[in-house]
Amino acid sequence: MMQIHNTLSRNKDFLRPVEPGKVRMYVCGMTVYDYCHLGHARMLVSFDVVQRWLRASGLEVRYVRNITDIDDKIIRRAVQTGRRISEVTTFFIDAMHADERALGVQSPDAEPRATEHVGDMLGIIARLEEKGLAYRADDGDVNYSVRSFPGYGKLSGRSLDDLRAGERVAVDTSKRDPLDFVLWKAAKPAEPADTRWDSPYGFGRPGWHIECSAMSKALLGLPLDIHGGGPDLKFPHHENEIAQTEGAYEQTLANIWMHCGPLMVDADKMSKSLGNFRTIRQTIARDASHEEHHEGEGDDWFNRREAEMLRFFIVRNHYRSALNYAPDNLNDAQNALDRLYRSLQAVRPDDAGIDWDHPSAQAFKAAMDDDFNAPGALAVLFELASEANRHASARAAGQLRGLGELLGLLQQDPEAYFKWPTRYRQKQETDSGGETGAALADAAIEALVAQRGEAKRARDFTRADALRAELRAAGIELDDKPGGVTVWRRA
């Protein structure tokens, strides 16, 4: 049986769906006021791998990942740019979807927007008020009474006294307790008209935490089999979700809670607030002109070799571990992924599909069933690549490609893959001082390869060797195939 580390129990728990054979999974998605950074990429790819493996295991998955499209940060961006809220959110949702496609992240089964579920949120708030868990404050907000919910702190493992001792926010005098959080925010006169909804509490908008309680219940019901998100959501967001949902309905919100690890830059978490973040686009865009989203741009803005490298960089680390962003780590990921593609280039994979009785597939399955141990699964892929190389085994290459697909990897044509330049490779490959492969255009490479072919046919091997050396200095490797065909790739 599949085991998953449960943040709530602090143990690996067996996955036992509420409805046998079906998994209901909810993951907290993006607040769409800016471009996705690499920390977001880590979350998106991690849970994409989770849902892929659940489906590959024969489970019927209903995967919901929400969009927060009303929030203080979104309002600020709209005011700063003089645009309507919907214009801001539509632009960054489109950019997010383009980023996802570049990284091979499959679309969730449903992607609700918070603004579509305000009525559901008000329904939960009314229930909480009836149960004495919510109150109307003097400033017009509706707040949750944290001390009225006995289980508060069970996810994060923090007691209320510990939380008070570590309090970092200024005391809001409209709250009965500083730990109380807002469920409904009263509209401010200066805020745009499209940021307010009518309600029994007056015009206003929902607090952040209530959004996910409403959307998860509306689309999946209770309890969820899996609830996931980024590491910074464990507290207070997910803790508050539990208090809201379980307080209102007296049912468990989720049986298993999953949190991916942080993306670090040196010793700090990558985040917009720290100013140390790098966007997905800055990392995989073909050039600087594509580092920002342009409406109607299509999917030709990114470097396909580097985009898969970024996915590989994320997948090769366990989803719960801290992942350190550094140029050398990206270089290493690019080189490792290139090695797998070289095997597929050298040995054409068969199309027999995955043989699940083969020891390699069994080892892959054992790794993934153990808390989605993708690094262990990747180790199997490298063993298959070695077997394919040693024995020119089309079957091993086929297993390699088939199992790679379950991680969202190795589905490009190797010849096309190696024609993409890359900024991420070990330094010694460009220390020769020659023009880099990234600078040498495809047409120029093809011309030099053709000249070398002509030289070989004329038996001018000195000229042919000089052209090969020139291409190698530019980061281009040649592979002479039977029949006089030469295939090139960027190192």
Short mmCIF file of C-alpha atoms in Angstrom, two decimals:
data_model
loop_
_atom_site.label_atom_id
_atom_site.label_comp_id
_atom_site.label_asym_id
_atom_site.label_seq_id
_atom_site.Cartn_x
_atom_site.Cartn_y
_atom_site.Cartn_z
CA MET A 1 0.00 0.00 0.00
CA MET A 2 1.03 3.58 -0.61
CA GLN A 3 2.41 5.47 2.39
CA ILE A 4 2.46 9.25 2.67
CA HIS A 5 4.05 11.44 5.32
CA ASN A 6 1.18 13.11 7.13
CA THR A 7 1.99 16.52 8.61
CA LEU A 8 -0.91 16.08 11.04
CA SER A 9 0.13 12.69 12.46
CA ARG A 10 3.87 13.36 11.94
CA ASN A 11 4.16 9.80 10.59
CA LYS A 12 3.92 7.97 7.30
CA ASP A 13 0.30 6.91 7.02
CA PHE A 14 -1.24 4.45 4.58
CA LEU A 15 -3.40 6.08 1.95
CA ARG A 16 -6.91 4.78 2.64
CA PRO A 17 -9.33 6.81 0.50
CA VAL A 18 -12.70 7.57 2.02
CA GLU A 19 -14.25 6.16 -1.15
CA PRO A 20 -12.22 3.10 -2.21
CA GLY A 21 -10.38 3.60 -5.48
CA LYS A 22 -10.99 7.35 -5.55
CA VAL A 23 -8.79 10.14 -4.19
CA ARG A 24 -10.02 13.66 -3.47
CA MET A 25 -7.02 15.99 -3.33
CA TYR A 26 -7.03 19.74 -2.73
CA VAL A 27 -3.91 21.89 -3.03
CA CYS A 28 -3.68 25.58 -2.22
CA GLY A 29 -2.69 27.44 -5.36
CA MET A 30 -1.48 30.89 -6.32
CA THR A 31 -2.41 34.39 -5.28
CA VAL A 32 -2.23 35.94 -8.74
CA TYR A 33 -0.67 39.40 -8.42
CA ASP A 34 2.80 38.67 -9.88
CA TYR A 35 4.82 36.10 -11.82
CA CYS A 36 5.44 32.68 -10.31
CA HIS A 37 8.89 32.27 -8.78
CA LEU A 38 10.92 29.09 -8.35
CA GLY A 39 9.39 28.38 -4.95
CA HIS A 40 6.02 28.23 -6.68
CA ALA A 41 7.54 25.95 -9.32
CA ARG A 42 8.61 23.60 -6.54
CA MET A 43 5.02 23.32 -5.28
CA LEU A 44 3.47 23.01 -8.74
CA VAL A 45 5.86 20.26 -9.89
CA SER A 46 5.80 18.38 -6.58
CA PHE A 47 2.03 17.98 -6.54
CA ASP A 48 1.98 17.29 -10.27
CA VAL A 49 4.21 14.28 -9.57
CA VAL A 50 1.87 13.24 -6.74
CA GLN A 51 -1.25 13.30 -8.90
CA ARG A 52 0.54 11.57 -11.80
CA TRP A 53 1.60 8.70 -9.56
CA LEU A 54 -1.83 8.37 -7.94
CA ARG A 55 -3.38 8.02 -11.39
CA ALA A 56 -0.64 5.65 -12.58
CA SER A 57 -1.46 3.50 -9.53
CA GLY A 58 -4.97 2.98 -10.83
CA LEU A 59 -6.73 5.48 -8.59
CA GLU A 60 -9.46 7.79 -9.83
CA VAL A 61 -8.23 11.24 -8.82
CA ARG A 62 -10.20 14.43 -8.42
CA TYR A 63 -7.50 17.08 -8.12
CA VAL A 64 -8.54 20.64 -7.22
CA ARG A 65 -6.08 23.52 -7.00
CA ASN A 66 -7.55 26.94 -6.30
CA ILE A 67 -6.71 30.46 -7.42
CA THR A 68 -6.86 33.37 -4.98
CA ASP A 69 -8.05 36.26 -7.13
CA ILE A 70 -9.02 38.72 -4.39
CA ASP A 71 -6.42 39.80 -1.86
CA ASP A 72 -4.73 42.91 -0.45
CA LYS A 73 -1.69 42.38 -2.71
CA ILE A 74 -3.89 42.10 -5.78
CA ILE A 75 -5.72 45.28 -4.82
CA ARG A 76 -2.41 47.11 -4.38
CA ARG A 77 -1.21 45.95 -7.80
CA ALA A 78 -4.47 47.08 -9.41
CA VAL A 79 -4.29 50.51 -7.78
CA GLN A 80 -0.60 50.93 -8.71
CA THR A 81 -1.22 50.04 -12.35
CA GLY A 82 -4.61 51.72 -12.72
CA ARG A 83 -6.20 48.46 -13.88
CA ARG A 84 -9.29 46.63 -12.78
CA ILE A 85 -8.86 43.68 -10.41
CA SER A 86 -10.08 41.25 -13.07
CA GLU A 87 -7.53 42.59 -15.57
CA VAL A 88 -4.66 42.04 -13.13
CA THR A 89 -5.74 38.54 -12.18
CA THR A 90 -6.51 37.43 -15.75
CA PHE A 91 -3.06 38.57 -16.90
CA PHE A 92 -1.19 36.69 -14.16
CA ILE A 93 -3.40 33.60 -14.41
CA ASP A 94 -2.51 33.37 -18.10
CA ALA A 95 1.18 33.79 -17.23
CA MET A 96 0.90 31.08 -14.55
CA HIS A 97 -0.72 28.67 -17.00
CA ALA A 98 2.05 29.32 -19.53
CA ASP A 99 4.66 28.61 -16.83
CA GLU A 100 2.89 25.36 -15.95
CA ARG A 101 2.81 24.17 -19.53
CA ALA A 102 6.51 24.95 -19.88
CA LEU A 103 7.27 22.78 -16.83
CA GLY A 104 5.02 19.93 -17.97
CA VAL A 105 2.58 20.51 -15.11
CA GLN A 106 -0.76 18.96 -16.00
CA SER A 107 -3.88 21.02 -15.34
CA PRO A 108 -5.86 20.15 -12.21
CA ASP A 109 -9.34 18.69 -12.68
CA ALA A 110 -10.81 21.91 -11.31
CA GLU A 111 -9.30 25.34 -10.71
CA PRO A 112 -11.85 27.39 -8.75
CA ARG A 113 -11.40 31.09 -8.22
CA ALA A 114 -12.14 32.62 -4.84
CA THR A 115 -14.43 35.26 -6.35
CA GLU A 116 -16.70 32.48 -7.64
CA HIS A 117 -17.36 31.15 -4.13
CA VAL A 118 -18.10 34.20 -2.00
CA GLY A 119 -21.60 32.86 -1.31
CA ASP A 120 -20.13 29.60 0.03
CA MET A 121 -17.78 31.57 2.26
CA LEU A 122 -20.63 33.62 3.71
CA GLY A 123 -22.50 30.38 4.43
CA ILE A 124 -19.58 29.06 6.49
CA ILE A 125 -19.21 32.36 8.34
CA ALA A 126 -22.90 32.26 9.26
CA ARG A 127 -22.50 28.74 10.67
CA LEU A 128 -19.46 29.80 12.69
CA GLU A 129 -21.34 32.78 14.08
CA GLU A 130 -24.24 30.54 15.10
CA LYS A 131 -21.83 28.24 16.93
CA GLY A 132 -20.15 31.08 18.80
CA LEU A 133 -16.90 30.69 16.85
CA ALA A 134 -17.17 34.01 15.00
CA TYR A 135 -18.05 37.53 16.11
CA ARG A 136 -18.58 40.95 14.60
CA ALA A 137 -15.94 43.47 15.61
CA ASP A 138 -16.35 47.18 16.13
CA ASP A 139 -14.50 47.99 12.89
CA GLY A 140 -17.03 46.04 10.80
CA ASP A 141 -14.86 42.93 10.32
CA VAL A 142 -16.02 39.44 11.26
CA ASN A 143 -13.34 37.51 13.15
CA TYR A 144 -12.79 33.90 14.16
CA SER A 145 -12.49 33.29 17.89
CA VAL A 146 -9.42 31.07 18.05
CA ARG A 147 -9.69 30.23 21.76
CA SER A 148 -13.23 28.93 21.20
CA PHE A 149 -11.92 26.06 19.02
CA PRO A 150 -10.31 23.40 21.25
CA GLY A 151 -8.17 21.78 18.53
CA TYR A 152 -6.37 24.91 17.38
CA GLY A 153 -2.66 24.24 16.85
CA LYS A 154 -2.87 20.51 16.17
CA LEU A 155 -1.42 20.73 12.65
CA SER A 156 1.51 23.00 13.44
CA GLY A 157 2.05 21.55 16.93
CA ARG A 158 1.88 24.98 18.54
CA SER A 159 -0.03 25.80 21.70
CA LEU A 160 -1.98 29.02 22.05
CA ASP A 161 0.40 30.19 24.78
CA ASP A 162 3.40 29.53 22.52
CA LEU A 163 1.71 31.47 19.75
CA ARG A 164 1.08 34.43 22.03
CA ALA A 165 4.70 34.37 23.22
CA GLY A 166 5.93 34.44 19.62
CA GLU A 167 3.46 37.05 18.47
CA ARG A 168 4.88 39.36 15.83
CA VAL A 169 1.82 41.38 14.81
CA ALA A 170 0.59 44.49 16.51
CA VAL A 171 -2.47 44.01 18.68
CA ASP A 172 -5.64 44.94 16.83
CA THR A 173 -7.94 46.48 19.43
CA SER A 174 -11.03 45.42 17.45
CA LYS A 175 -10.17 41.77 18.14
CA ARG A 176 -11.06 40.00 21.35
CA ASP A 177 -7.75 38.16 21.18
CA PRO A 178 -4.67 39.03 19.08
CA LEU A 179 -4.65 35.47 17.67
CA ASP A 180 -8.13 35.84 16.19
CA PHE A 181 -8.16 36.11 12.40
CA VAL A 182 -10.48 37.79 9.95
CA LEU A 183 -13.24 35.94 8.12
CA TRP A 184 -14.88 38.96 6.47
CA LYS A 185 -13.15 42.30 5.93
CA ALA A 186 -15.27 45.43 5.90
CA ALA A 187 -14.83 47.52 2.76
CA LYS A 188 -12.69 50.65 3.05
CA PRO A 189 -13.88 53.85 1.34
CA ALA A 190 -10.68 54.20 -0.70
CA GLU A 191 -10.75 50.64 -2.08
CA PRO A 192 -11.93 50.03 -5.67
CA ALA A 193 -15.61 49.25 -6.18
CA ASP A 194 -14.86 45.85 -7.72
CA THR A 195 -13.28 44.62 -4.46
CA ARG A 196 -16.48 44.50 -2.41
CA TRP A 197 -19.50 42.23 -2.10
CA ASP A 198 -22.77 42.79 -0.26
CA SER A 199 -23.32 40.58 2.78
CA PRO A 200 -25.26 40.40 6.08
CA TYR A 201 -22.21 42.14 7.58
CA GLY A 202 -22.21 45.01 5.10
CA PHE A 203 -20.08 45.51 2.02
CA GLY A 204 -16.69 43.82 2.17
CA ARG A 205 -14.64 40.90 0.98
CA PRO A 206 -13.58 37.51 2.37
CA GLY A 207 -10.47 36.92 4.42
CA TRP A 208 -7.82 34.73 2.82
CA HIS A 209 -8.23 31.62 4.98
CA ILE A 210 -11.99 31.21 4.51
CA GLU A 211 -11.55 30.91 0.75
CA CYS A 212 -10.01 27.45 0.79
CA SER A 213 -12.46 26.11 3.39
CA ALA A 214 -15.29 27.10 1.07
CA MET A 215 -13.77 25.91 -2.21
CA SER A 216 -12.51 22.54 -0.95
CA LYS A 217 -15.88 21.64 0.56
CA ALA A 218 -17.88 22.91 -2.40
CA LEU A 219 -15.91 20.90 -4.96
CA LEU A 220 -14.79 17.82 -3.01
CA GLY A 221 -16.89 17.48 0.15
CA LEU A 222 -15.62 16.29 3.53
CA PRO A 223 -13.28 14.80 4.44
CA LEU A 224 -10.58 15.29 1.84
CA ASP A 225 -8.23 12.37 1.31
CA ILE A 226 -5.24 14.70 0.78
CA HIS A 227 -4.79 18.40 1.41
CA GLY A 228 -1.50 19.90 0.24
CA GLY A 229 0.41 23.11 -0.18
CA GLY A 230 3.68 24.92 0.24
CA PRO A 231 5.71 24.90 3.47
CA ASP A 232 4.68 28.40 4.51
CA LEU A 233 0.99 27.45 4.53
CA LYS A 234 1.13 25.01 7.43
CA PHE A 235 0.70 27.94 9.79
CA PRO A 236 -1.39 29.97 9.87
CA HIS A 237 -3.32 29.23 6.67
CA HIS A 238 -3.90 25.50 7.02
CA GLU A 239 -4.28 25.72 10.78
CA ASN A 240 -7.00 28.30 10.23
CA GLU A 241 -8.66 26.21 7.53
CA ILE A 242 -8.98 23.36 10.01
CA ALA A 243 -10.48 25.66 12.65
CA GLN A 244 -13.02 27.08 10.19
CA THR A 245 -14.13 23.89 8.48
CA GLU A 246 -14.12 21.56 11.46
CA GLY A 247 -15.65 24.26 13.64
CA ALA A 248 -18.49 24.85 11.18
CA TYR A 249 -19.26 21.25 10.19
CA GLU A 250 -17.85 19.14 13.05
CA GLN A 251 -16.18 16.90 10.48
CA THR A 252 -12.52 16.23 9.71
CA LEU A 253 -11.22 18.51 6.96
CA ALA A 254 -8.50 16.21 5.61
CA ASN A 255 -7.14 12.79 6.52
CA ILE A 256 -3.63 13.41 5.14
CA TRP A 257 -1.84 16.76 5.05
CA MET A 258 1.13 17.12 2.70
CA HIS A 259 3.61 20.00 2.60
CA CYS A 260 6.51 20.29 0.19
CA GLY A 261 9.80 21.67 1.43
CA PRO A 262 11.06 25.21 0.86
CA LEU A 263 13.24 26.45 -1.95
CA MET A 264 16.27 28.07 -0.33
CA VAL A 265 18.79 30.65 -1.45
CA ASP A 266 21.75 30.15 0.87
CA ALA A 267 20.08 30.01 4.29
CA ASP A 268 16.91 31.95 3.41
CA LYS A 269 13.65 30.80 1.87
CA MET A 270 13.07 32.18 -1.60
CA SER A 271 10.23 34.68 -1.37
CA LYS A 272 9.08 37.98 -2.81
CA SER A 273 9.19 39.60 0.62
CA LEU A 274 12.93 38.89 0.95
CA GLY A 275 13.66 40.08 -2.57
CA ASN A 276 15.81 36.99 -3.30
CA PHE A 277 13.42 35.34 -5.70
CA ARG A 278 13.89 34.39 -9.31
CA THR A 279 10.89 33.81 -11.52
CA ILE A 280 10.26 30.72 -13.61
CA ARG A 281 10.43 32.92 -16.68
CA GLN A 282 13.81 34.38 -15.79
CA THR A 283 15.14 30.84 -15.47
CA ILE A 284 13.84 29.21 -18.65
CA ALA A 285 12.95 32.03 -21.08
CA ARG A 286 14.61 31.81 -24.49
CA ASP A 287 15.89 35.36 -24.09
CA ALA A 288 15.33 38.48 -22.01
CA SER A 289 12.43 39.62 -24.21
CA HIS A 290 10.45 36.59 -23.01
CA GLU A 291 11.04 37.10 -19.28
CA GLU A 292 7.67 38.81 -19.08
CA HIS A 293 4.35 37.44 -20.25
CA HIS A 294 2.80 38.82 -23.41
CA GLU A 295 -0.85 38.15 -24.15
CA GLY A 296 -1.30 35.64 -26.94
CA GLU A 297 2.39 34.69 -26.91
CA GLY A 298 1.77 30.93 -27.27
CA ASP A 299 4.24 28.36 -25.97
CA ASP A 300 7.34 29.30 -27.94
CA TRP A 301 8.73 31.68 -25.30
CA PHE A 302 10.69 29.13 -23.29
CA ASN A 303 13.77 26.99 -23.84
CA ARG A 304 12.50 23.41 -23.84
CA ARG A 305 15.79 21.92 -22.71
CA GLU A 306 16.12 24.32 -19.78
CA ALA A 307 12.44 24.00 -18.84
CA GLU A 308 12.79 20.24 -18.47
CA MET A 309 16.04 20.78 -16.58
CA LEU A 310 14.16 22.92 -14.05
CA ARG A 311 11.55 20.21 -13.60
CA PHE A 312 14.33 17.63 -13.21
CA PHE A 313 16.08 19.87 -10.66
CA ILE A 314 12.90 19.84 -8.56
CA VAL A 315 12.02 16.16 -9.02
CA ARG A 316 15.49 14.85 -8.15
CA ASN A 317 15.04 16.11 -4.56
CA HIS A 318 12.46 14.60 -2.22
CA TYR A 319 9.40 16.82 -2.15
CA ARG A 320 9.64 17.33 1.63
CA SER A 321 13.32 18.29 1.70
CA ALA A 322 14.72 21.80 1.46
CA LEU A 323 15.89 22.51 -2.10
CA ASN A 324 18.82 24.87 -2.54
CA TYR A 325 18.83 27.17 -5.55
CA ALA A 326 22.36 27.78 -6.87
CA PRO A 327 23.81 28.00 -10.39
CA ASP A 328 26.03 24.98 -9.77
CA ASN A 329 22.98 22.90 -8.79
CA LEU A 330 21.20 23.88 -12.00
CA ASN A 331 24.34 23.03 -13.98
CA ASP A 332 24.48 19.61 -12.35
CA ALA A 333 20.79 19.00 -13.06
CA GLN A 334 21.28 19.93 -16.72
CA ASN A 335 24.23 17.58 -17.09
CA ALA A 336 22.39 14.71 -15.40
CA LEU A 337 19.30 15.14 -17.58
CA ASP A 338 21.51 15.34 -20.67
CA ARG A 339 23.01 11.95 -19.75
CA LEU A 340 19.57 10.35 -19.79
CA TYR A 341 18.75 11.91 -23.13
CA ARG A 342 22.07 10.75 -24.59
CA SER A 343 21.06 7.20 -23.78
CA LEU A 344 17.74 7.66 -25.58
CA GLN A 345 19.60 9.22 -28.49
CA ALA A 346 22.09 6.34 -28.68
CA VAL A 347 19.51 3.54 -28.33
CA ARG A 348 16.07 3.95 -29.87
CA PRO A 349 13.46 2.94 -27.26
CA ASP A 350 10.96 0.23 -28.12
CA ASP A 351 7.27 1.01 -27.77
CA ALA A 352 6.22 -2.04 -25.76
CA GLY A 353 5.16 0.05 -22.79
CA ILE A 354 6.17 -0.39 -19.15
CA ASP A 355 6.75 -3.97 -18.03
CA TRP A 356 5.63 -3.78 -14.41
CA ASP A 357 6.96 -7.28 -13.73
CA HIS A 358 10.50 -6.14 -14.55
CA PRO A 359 12.73 -5.51 -11.49
CA SER A 360 13.37 -1.92 -12.60
CA ALA A 361 9.66 -1.11 -12.68
CA GLN A 362 9.15 -2.85 -9.34
CA ALA A 363 11.95 -0.78 -7.79
CA PHE A 364 10.46 2.40 -9.30
CA LYS A 365 7.05 1.54 -7.86
CA ALA A 366 8.47 0.74 -4.43
CA ALA A 367 10.18 4.13 -4.33
CA MET A 368 7.11 6.08 -5.40
CA ASP A 369 4.80 4.17 -3.04
CA ASP A 370 7.10 5.22 -0.19
CA ASP A 371 6.01 8.84 0.22
CA PHE A 372 6.58 9.68 -3.47
CA ASN A 373 10.33 9.10 -3.27
CA ALA A 374 11.15 10.57 -6.68
CA PRO A 375 14.94 10.58 -6.07
CA GLY A 376 14.77 6.81 -5.56
CA ALA A 377 12.70 6.47 -8.73
CA LEU A 378 15.24 8.56 -10.67
CA ALA A 379 18.03 6.27 -9.51
CA VAL A 380 16.18 3.48 -11.33
CA LEU A 381 16.14 5.59 -14.50
CA PHE A 382 19.90 6.04 -14.40
CA GLU A 383 20.36 2.30 -13.95
CA LEU A 384 18.17 1.71 -17.01
CA ALA A 385 20.20 4.25 -18.98
CA SER A 386 23.38 2.38 -18.10
CA GLU A 387 21.80 -0.93 -19.14
CA ALA A 388 20.62 0.56 -22.43
CA ASN A 389 24.12 1.87 -23.14
CA ARG A 390 25.95 -1.35 -22.18
CA HIS A 391 23.74 -3.73 -24.15
CA ALA A 392 22.23 -1.42 -26.80
CA SER A 393 18.94 -2.53 -25.27
CA ALA A 394 15.85 -1.04 -26.86
CA ARG A 395 13.79 -2.65 -24.08
CA ALA A 396 15.78 -0.87 -21.35
CA ALA A 397 15.51 2.40 -23.27
CA GLY A 398 11.76 1.82 -23.58
CA GLN A 399 11.45 1.25 -19.84
CA LEU A 400 13.51 4.38 -19.26
CA ARG A 401 11.25 6.52 -21.40
CA GLY A 402 8.03 4.95 -20.08
CA LEU A 403 8.91 5.34 -16.41
CA GLY A 404 10.28 8.82 -17.06
CA GLU A 405 6.87 9.88 -18.34
CA LEU A 406 5.38 9.13 -14.91
CA LEU A 407 7.64 11.87 -13.53
CA GLY A 408 6.92 14.19 -16.45
CA LEU A 409 10.38 13.65 -17.94
CA LEU A 410 12.13 12.35 -21.08
CA GLN A 411 9.29 12.83 -23.57
CA GLN A 412 11.11 15.11 -26.01
CA ASP A 413 12.74 13.79 -29.15
CA PRO A 414 16.46 13.53 -28.24
CA GLU A 415 17.62 15.05 -31.52
CA ALA A 416 15.37 18.09 -31.02
CA TYR A 417 16.25 18.30 -27.32
CA PHE A 418 19.98 18.63 -27.98
CA LYS A 419 19.46 21.34 -30.55
CA TRP A 420 18.33 23.69 -27.81
CA PRO A 421 21.17 25.78 -26.33
CA THR A 422 21.55 25.90 -22.58
CA ARG A 423 23.03 28.36 -20.12
CA TYR A 424 23.24 25.61 -17.52
CA ARG A 425 26.24 23.34 -18.00
CA GLN A 426 29.51 22.74 -16.23
CA LYS A 427 32.02 25.55 -16.72
CA GLN A 428 34.76 23.38 -18.19
CA GLU A 429 32.66 22.84 -21.29
CA THR A 430 33.15 26.49 -22.31
CA ASP A 431 36.67 27.10 -21.00
CA SER A 432 38.16 26.54 -24.46
CA GLY A 433 37.52 30.19 -25.32
CA GLY A 434 35.57 29.33 -28.46
CA GLU A 435 32.13 30.63 -29.34
CA THR A 436 29.55 28.98 -27.09
CA GLY A 437 26.86 26.67 -28.41
CA ALA A 438 24.28 29.15 -27.21
CA ALA A 439 25.79 31.84 -29.46
CA LEU A 440 26.14 29.64 -32.55
CA ALA A 441 22.82 29.59 -34.40
CA ASP A 442 21.26 26.38 -35.72
CA ALA A 443 21.78 27.46 -39.34
CA ALA A 444 25.48 28.09 -38.72
CA ILE A 445 25.86 24.68 -37.10
CA GLU A 446 24.09 22.94 -39.98
CA ALA A 447 26.36 24.74 -42.43
CA LEU A 448 29.52 23.60 -40.63
CA VAL A 449 28.20 20.03 -40.40
CA ALA A 450 27.48 20.10 -44.13
CA GLN A 451 30.99 21.42 -44.86
CA ARG A 452 32.46 18.62 -42.76
CA GLY A 453 30.38 16.09 -44.70
CA GLU A 454 31.71 17.45 -47.98
CA ALA A 455 35.28 17.30 -46.64
CA LYS A 456 34.85 13.66 -45.60
CA ARG A 457 33.42 12.72 -48.99
CA ALA A 458 36.44 14.45 -50.60
CA ARG A 459 38.66 12.46 -48.18
CA ASP A 460 39.99 15.74 -46.78
CA PHE A 461 40.08 14.34 -43.24
CA THR A 462 42.32 17.14 -41.93
CA ARG A 463 39.61 19.65 -42.86
CA ALA A 464 36.89 17.38 -41.46
CA ASP A 465 38.73 17.03 -38.13
CA ALA A 466 39.28 20.79 -37.95
CA LEU A 467 35.56 21.42 -38.45
CA ARG A 468 34.68 18.91 -35.72
CA ALA A 469 37.14 20.66 -33.38
CA GLU A 470 35.65 24.04 -34.26
CA LEU A 471 32.16 22.78 -33.44
CA ARG A 472 33.33 21.14 -30.21
CA ALA A 473 34.92 24.41 -29.13
CA ALA A 474 31.52 26.03 -29.67
CA GLY A 475 29.88 23.43 -27.43
CA ILE A 476 28.54 21.26 -30.27
CA GLU A 477 29.04 17.48 -30.22
CA LEU A 478 28.75 15.34 -33.37
CA ASP A 479 27.60 11.75 -33.69
CA ASP A 480 28.31 10.03 -37.01
CA LYS A 481 25.57 7.50 -37.80
CA PRO A 482 25.61 4.68 -40.36
CA GLY A 483 24.97 5.78 -43.93
CA GLY A 484 26.95 8.98 -43.64
CA VAL A 485 24.37 10.78 -41.48
CA THR A 486 25.73 13.13 -38.79
CA VAL A 487 23.62 14.19 -35.82
CA TRP A 488 24.63 17.18 -33.71
CA ARG A 489 23.72 18.29 -30.21
CA ARG A 490 24.60 21.15 -27.94
CA ALA A 491 26.83 20.06 -25.09
#
